[in-house]
PDB file of C-alpha atoms in Angstrom:
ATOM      1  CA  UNK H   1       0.000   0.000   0.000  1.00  0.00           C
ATOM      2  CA  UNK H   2       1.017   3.614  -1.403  1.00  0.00           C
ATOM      3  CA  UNK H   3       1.574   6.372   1.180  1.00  0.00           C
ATOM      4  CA  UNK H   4      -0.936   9.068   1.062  1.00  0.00           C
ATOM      5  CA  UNK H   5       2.282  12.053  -0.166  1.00  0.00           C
ATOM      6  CA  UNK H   6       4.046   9.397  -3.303  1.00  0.00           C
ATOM      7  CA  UNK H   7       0.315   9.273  -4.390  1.00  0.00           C
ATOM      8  CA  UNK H   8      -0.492  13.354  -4.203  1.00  0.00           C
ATOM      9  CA  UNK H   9       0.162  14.985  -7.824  1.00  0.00           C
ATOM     10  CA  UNK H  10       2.034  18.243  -7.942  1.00  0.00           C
ATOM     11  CA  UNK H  11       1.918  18.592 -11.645  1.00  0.00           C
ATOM     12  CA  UNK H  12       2.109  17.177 -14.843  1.00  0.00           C
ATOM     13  CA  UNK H  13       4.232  13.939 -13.728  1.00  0.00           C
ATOM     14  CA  UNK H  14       1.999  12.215 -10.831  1.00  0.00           C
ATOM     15  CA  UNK H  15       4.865   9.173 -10.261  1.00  0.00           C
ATOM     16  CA  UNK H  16       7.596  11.274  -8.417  1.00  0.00           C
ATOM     17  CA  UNK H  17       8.862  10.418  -5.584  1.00  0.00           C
ATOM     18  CA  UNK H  18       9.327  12.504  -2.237  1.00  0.00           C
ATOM     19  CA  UNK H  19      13.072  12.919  -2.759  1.00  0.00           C
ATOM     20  CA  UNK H  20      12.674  13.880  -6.670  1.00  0.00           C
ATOM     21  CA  UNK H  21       9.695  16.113  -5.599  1.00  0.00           C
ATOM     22  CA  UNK H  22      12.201  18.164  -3.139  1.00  0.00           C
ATOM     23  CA  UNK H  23      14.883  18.559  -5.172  1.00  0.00           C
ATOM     24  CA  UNK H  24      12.367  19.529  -8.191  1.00  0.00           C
ATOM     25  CA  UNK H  25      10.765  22.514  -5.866  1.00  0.00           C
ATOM     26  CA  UNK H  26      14.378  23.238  -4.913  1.00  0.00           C
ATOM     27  CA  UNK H  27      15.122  24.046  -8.407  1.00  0.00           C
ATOM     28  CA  UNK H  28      11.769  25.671  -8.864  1.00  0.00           C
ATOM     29  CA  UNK H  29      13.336  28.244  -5.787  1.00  0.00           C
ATOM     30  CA  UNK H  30      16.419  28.595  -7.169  1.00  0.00           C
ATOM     31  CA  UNK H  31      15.531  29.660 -10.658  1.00  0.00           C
ATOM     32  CA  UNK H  32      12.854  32.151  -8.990  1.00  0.00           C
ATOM     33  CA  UNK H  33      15.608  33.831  -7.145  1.00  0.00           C
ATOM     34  CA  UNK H  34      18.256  33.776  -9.885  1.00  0.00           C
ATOM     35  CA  UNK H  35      15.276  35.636 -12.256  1.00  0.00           C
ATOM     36  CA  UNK H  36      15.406  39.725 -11.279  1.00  0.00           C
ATOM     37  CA  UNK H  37      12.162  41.441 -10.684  1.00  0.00           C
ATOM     38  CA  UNK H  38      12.489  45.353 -12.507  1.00  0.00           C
ATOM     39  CA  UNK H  39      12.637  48.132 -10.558  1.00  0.00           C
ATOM     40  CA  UNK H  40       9.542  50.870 -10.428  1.00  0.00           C
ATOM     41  CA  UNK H  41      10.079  54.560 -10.494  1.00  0.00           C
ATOM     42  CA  UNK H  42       6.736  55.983  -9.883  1.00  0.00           C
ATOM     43  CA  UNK H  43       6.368  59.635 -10.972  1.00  0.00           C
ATOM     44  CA  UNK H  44       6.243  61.344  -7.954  1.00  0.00           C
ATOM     45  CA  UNK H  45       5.252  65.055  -9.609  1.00  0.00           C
ATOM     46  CA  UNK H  46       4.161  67.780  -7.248  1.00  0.00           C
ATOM     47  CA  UNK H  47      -0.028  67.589  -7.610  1.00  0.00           C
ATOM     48  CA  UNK H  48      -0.086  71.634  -5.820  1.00  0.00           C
ATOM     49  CA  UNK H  49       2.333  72.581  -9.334  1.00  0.00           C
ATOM     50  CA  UNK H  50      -0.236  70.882 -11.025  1.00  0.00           C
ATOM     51  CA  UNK H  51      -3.127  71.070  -9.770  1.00  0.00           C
ATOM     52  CA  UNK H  52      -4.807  74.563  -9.480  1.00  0.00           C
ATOM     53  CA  UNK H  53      -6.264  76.063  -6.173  1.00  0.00           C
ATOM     54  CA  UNK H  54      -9.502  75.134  -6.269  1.00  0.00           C
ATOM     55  CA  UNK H  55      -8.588  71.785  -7.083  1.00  0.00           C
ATOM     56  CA  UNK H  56      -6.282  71.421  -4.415  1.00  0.00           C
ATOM     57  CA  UNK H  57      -9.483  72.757  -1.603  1.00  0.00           C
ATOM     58  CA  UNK H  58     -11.957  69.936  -3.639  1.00  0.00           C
ATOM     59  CA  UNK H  59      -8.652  66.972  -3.040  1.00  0.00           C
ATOM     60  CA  UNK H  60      -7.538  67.747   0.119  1.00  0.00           C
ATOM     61  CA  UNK H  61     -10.120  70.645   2.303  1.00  0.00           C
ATOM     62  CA  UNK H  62      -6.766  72.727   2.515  1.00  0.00           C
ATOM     63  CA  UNK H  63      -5.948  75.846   0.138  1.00  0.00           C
ATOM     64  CA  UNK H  64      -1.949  74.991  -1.109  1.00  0.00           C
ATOM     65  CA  UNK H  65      -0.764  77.758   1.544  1.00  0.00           C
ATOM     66  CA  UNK H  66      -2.031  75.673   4.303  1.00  0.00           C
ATOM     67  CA  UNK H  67      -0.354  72.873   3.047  1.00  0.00           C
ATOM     68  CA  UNK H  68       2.683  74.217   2.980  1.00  0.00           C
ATOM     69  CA  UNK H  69       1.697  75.729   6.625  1.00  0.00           C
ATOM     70  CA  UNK H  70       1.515  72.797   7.575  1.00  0.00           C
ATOM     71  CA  UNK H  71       4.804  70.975   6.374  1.00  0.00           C
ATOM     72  CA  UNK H  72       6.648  73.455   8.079  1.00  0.00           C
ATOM     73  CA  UNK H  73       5.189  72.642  11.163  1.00  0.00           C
ATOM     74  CA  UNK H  74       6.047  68.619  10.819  1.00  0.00           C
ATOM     75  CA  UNK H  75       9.163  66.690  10.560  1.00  0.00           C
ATOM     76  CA  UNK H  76       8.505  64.086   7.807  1.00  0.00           C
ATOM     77  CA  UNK H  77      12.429  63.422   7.351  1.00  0.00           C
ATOM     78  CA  UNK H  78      12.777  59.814   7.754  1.00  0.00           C
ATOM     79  CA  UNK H  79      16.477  57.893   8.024  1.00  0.00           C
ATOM     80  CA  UNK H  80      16.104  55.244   4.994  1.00  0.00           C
ATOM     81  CA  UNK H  81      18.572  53.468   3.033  1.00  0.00           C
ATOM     82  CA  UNK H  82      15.852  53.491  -0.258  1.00  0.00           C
ATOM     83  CA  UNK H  83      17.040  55.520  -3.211  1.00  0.00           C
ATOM     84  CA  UNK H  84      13.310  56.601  -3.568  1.00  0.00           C
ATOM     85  CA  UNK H  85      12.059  58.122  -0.722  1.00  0.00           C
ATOM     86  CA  UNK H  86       8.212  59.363  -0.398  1.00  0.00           C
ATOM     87  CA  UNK H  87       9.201  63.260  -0.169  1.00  0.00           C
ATOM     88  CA  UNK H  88       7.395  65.209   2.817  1.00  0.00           C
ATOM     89  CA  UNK H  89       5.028  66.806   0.781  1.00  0.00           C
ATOM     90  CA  UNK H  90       3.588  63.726  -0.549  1.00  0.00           C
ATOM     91  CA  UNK H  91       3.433  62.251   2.598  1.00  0.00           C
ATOM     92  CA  UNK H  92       1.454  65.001   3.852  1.00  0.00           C
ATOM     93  CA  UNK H  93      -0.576  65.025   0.978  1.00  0.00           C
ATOM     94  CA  UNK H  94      -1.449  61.531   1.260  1.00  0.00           C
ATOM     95  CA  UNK H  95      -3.045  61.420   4.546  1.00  0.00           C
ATOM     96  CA  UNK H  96      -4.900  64.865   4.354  1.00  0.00           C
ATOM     97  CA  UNK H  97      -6.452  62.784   1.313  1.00  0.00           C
ATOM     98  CA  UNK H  98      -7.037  59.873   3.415  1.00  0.00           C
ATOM     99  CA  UNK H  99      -8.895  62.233   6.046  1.00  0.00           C
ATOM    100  CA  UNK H 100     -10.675  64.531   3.720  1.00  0.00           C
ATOM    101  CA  UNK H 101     -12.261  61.432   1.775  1.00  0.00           C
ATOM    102  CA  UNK H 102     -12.193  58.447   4.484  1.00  0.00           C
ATOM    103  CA  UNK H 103     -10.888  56.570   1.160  1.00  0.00           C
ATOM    104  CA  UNK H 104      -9.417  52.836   1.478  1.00  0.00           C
ATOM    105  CA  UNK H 105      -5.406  53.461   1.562  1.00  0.00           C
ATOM    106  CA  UNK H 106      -5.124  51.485  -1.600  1.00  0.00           C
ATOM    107  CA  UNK H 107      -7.704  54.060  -3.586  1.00  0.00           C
ATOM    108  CA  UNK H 108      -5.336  57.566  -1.890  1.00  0.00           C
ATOM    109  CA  UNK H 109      -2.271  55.418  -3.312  1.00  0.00           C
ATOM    110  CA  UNK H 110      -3.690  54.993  -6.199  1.00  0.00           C
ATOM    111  CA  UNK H 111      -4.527  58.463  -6.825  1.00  0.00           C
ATOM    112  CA  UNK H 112      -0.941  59.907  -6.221  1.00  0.00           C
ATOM    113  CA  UNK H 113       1.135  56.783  -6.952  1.00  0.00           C
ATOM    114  CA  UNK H 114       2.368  55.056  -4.439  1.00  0.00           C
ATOM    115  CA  UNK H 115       1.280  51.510  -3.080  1.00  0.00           C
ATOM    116  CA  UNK H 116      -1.052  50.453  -0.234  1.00  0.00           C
ATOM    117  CA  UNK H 117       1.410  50.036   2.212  1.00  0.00           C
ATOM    118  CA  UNK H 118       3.328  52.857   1.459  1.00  0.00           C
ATOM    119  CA  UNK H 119       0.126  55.280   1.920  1.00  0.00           C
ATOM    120  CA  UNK H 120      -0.649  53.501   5.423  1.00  0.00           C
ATOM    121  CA  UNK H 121       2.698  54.179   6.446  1.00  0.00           C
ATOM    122  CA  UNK H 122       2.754  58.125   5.353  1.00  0.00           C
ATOM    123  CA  UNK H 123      -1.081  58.369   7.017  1.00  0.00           C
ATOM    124  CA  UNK H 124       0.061  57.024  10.040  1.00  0.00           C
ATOM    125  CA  UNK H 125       4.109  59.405  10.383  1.00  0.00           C
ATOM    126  CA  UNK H 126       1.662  62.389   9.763  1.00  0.00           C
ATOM    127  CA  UNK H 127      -1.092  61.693  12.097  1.00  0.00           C
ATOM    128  CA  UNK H 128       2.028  60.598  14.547  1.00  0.00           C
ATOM    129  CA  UNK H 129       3.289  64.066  14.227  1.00  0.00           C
ATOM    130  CA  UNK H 130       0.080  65.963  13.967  1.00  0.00           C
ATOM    131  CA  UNK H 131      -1.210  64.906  17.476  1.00  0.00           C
ATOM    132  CA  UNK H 132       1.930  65.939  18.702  1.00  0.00           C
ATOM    133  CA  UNK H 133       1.194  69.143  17.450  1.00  0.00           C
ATOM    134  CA  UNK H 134      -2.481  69.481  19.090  1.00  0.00           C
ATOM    135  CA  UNK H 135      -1.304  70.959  22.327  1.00  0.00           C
ATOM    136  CA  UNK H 136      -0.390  74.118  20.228  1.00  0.00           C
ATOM    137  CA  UNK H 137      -3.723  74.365  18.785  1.00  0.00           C
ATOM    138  CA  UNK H 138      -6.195  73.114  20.534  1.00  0.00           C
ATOM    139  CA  UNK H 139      -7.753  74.633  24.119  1.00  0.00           C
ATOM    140  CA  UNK H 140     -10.555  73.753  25.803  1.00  0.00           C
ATOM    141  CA  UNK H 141     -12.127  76.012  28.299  1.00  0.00           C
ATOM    142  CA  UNK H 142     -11.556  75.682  32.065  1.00  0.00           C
ATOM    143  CA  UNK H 143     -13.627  77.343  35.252  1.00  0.00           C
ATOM    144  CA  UNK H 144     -16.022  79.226  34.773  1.00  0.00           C
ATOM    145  CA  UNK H 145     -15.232  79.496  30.959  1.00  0.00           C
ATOM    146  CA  UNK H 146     -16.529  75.954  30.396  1.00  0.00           C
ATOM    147  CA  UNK H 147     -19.210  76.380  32.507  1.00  0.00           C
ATOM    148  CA  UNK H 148     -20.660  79.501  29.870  1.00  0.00           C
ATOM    149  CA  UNK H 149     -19.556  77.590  27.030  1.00  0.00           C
ATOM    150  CA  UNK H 150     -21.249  74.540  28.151  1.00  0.00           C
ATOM    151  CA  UNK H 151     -24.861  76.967  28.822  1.00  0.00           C
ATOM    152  CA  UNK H 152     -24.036  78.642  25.436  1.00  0.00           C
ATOM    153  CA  UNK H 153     -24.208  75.716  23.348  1.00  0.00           C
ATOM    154  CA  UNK H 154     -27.148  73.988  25.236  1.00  0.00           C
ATOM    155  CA  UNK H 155     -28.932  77.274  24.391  1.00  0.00           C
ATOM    156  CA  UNK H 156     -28.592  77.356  20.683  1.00  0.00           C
ATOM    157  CA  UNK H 157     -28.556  73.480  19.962  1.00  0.00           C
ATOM    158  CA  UNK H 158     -32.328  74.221  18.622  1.00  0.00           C
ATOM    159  CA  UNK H 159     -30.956  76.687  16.021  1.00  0.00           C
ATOM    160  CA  UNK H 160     -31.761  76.208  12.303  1.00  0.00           C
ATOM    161  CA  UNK H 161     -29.255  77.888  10.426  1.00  0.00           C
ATOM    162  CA  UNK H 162     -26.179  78.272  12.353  1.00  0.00           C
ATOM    163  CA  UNK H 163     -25.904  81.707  12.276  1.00  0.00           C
ATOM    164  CA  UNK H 164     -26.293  81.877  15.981  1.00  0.00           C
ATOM    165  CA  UNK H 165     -23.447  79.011  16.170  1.00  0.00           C
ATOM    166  CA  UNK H 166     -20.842  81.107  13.927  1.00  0.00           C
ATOM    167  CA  UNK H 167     -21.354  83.924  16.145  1.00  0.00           C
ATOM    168  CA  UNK H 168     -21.055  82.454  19.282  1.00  0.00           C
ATOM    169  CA  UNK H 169     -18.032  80.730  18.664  1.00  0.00           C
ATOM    170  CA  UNK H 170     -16.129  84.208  17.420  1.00  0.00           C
ATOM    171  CA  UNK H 171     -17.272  85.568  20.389  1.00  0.00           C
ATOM    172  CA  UNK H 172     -16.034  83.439  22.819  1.00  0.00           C
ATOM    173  CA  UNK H 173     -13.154  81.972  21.460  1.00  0.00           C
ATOM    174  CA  UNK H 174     -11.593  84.804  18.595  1.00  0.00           C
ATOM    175  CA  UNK H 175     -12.674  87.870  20.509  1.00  0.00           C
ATOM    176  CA  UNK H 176     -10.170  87.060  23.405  1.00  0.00           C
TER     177      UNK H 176
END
């Protein structure tokens, strides 16, 4: 009686035996690493050269001035020994796609050419170094200031238009 692997077919010759079915995958290995797989440059063009302003606000909910606002405020230098590097601006640009369109990292890679991988990696450096950037920017009122916000906003919750909304808010928080 046959052992269930000598009778198991792993192509077009169903009579090999363990040992000749080793060394046959060993060859199979050896000829997949001896074969090169080409290099890709991807075309990593600036899209806020190309693009114009309003089509930079409809991509990515920031005018190209923020943008570049913004990169000065974050250290996207990585240490790597690839010859391609994602640039900072790219990187930035990829995740404030990501957040302005809640798109699957494969569709934002996709739309400035880089892979899946690479976008989750950029979308997660920038979101690293934008919360450590929220300190600067974001307060939330304490005492007796929270206490009036807090009354303020439970008294125009039932507002239509938000007119009443925009105005608190530059009251209490710009008018300072």
């Amino acid at each position: 009686m046959k052992s269930v692997r000598s009778q198991v077919c792993f192509g077009p010759c169903s009579t090999l035996s363990s040992t000749t079915m080793a060394a046959h995958l060993r060859q199979t290995r050896q000829a997949r690493r001896k074969t090169r797989v080409p290099r890709v440059f991807r075309d990593r063009s600036n899209p806020l050269e190309d693009l114009d302003v309003d089509e930079v606000f409809d991509r990515y909910r920031f005018r190209p001035n923020t943008i570049i606002y913004l990169l000065g405020l974050l250290d996207l230098t990585r240490e790597t020994a690839r010859n391609c590097a994602v640039p900072p601006l790219l990187q930035l640009l990829v995740c404030l796609r990501f957040l302005a369109t809640g798109a699957m990292h494969l569709l934002v890679g996709d739309s400035l050419n880089i892979s899946r991988s690479t976008a989750g990696r950029c979308i997660r450096a920038v979101s690293l170094q934008i919360s450590k950037l929220s300190g600067r920017f974001i307060k939330f009122p304490v005492g007796g200031d929270a206490v009036r916000a807090k009354e303020a906003f439970g008294n125009i919750a039932g507002q239509n238009d938000g007119a009443d909304v925009r105005r608190h808010i530059i009251q209490t928080f710009f008018s300072r």
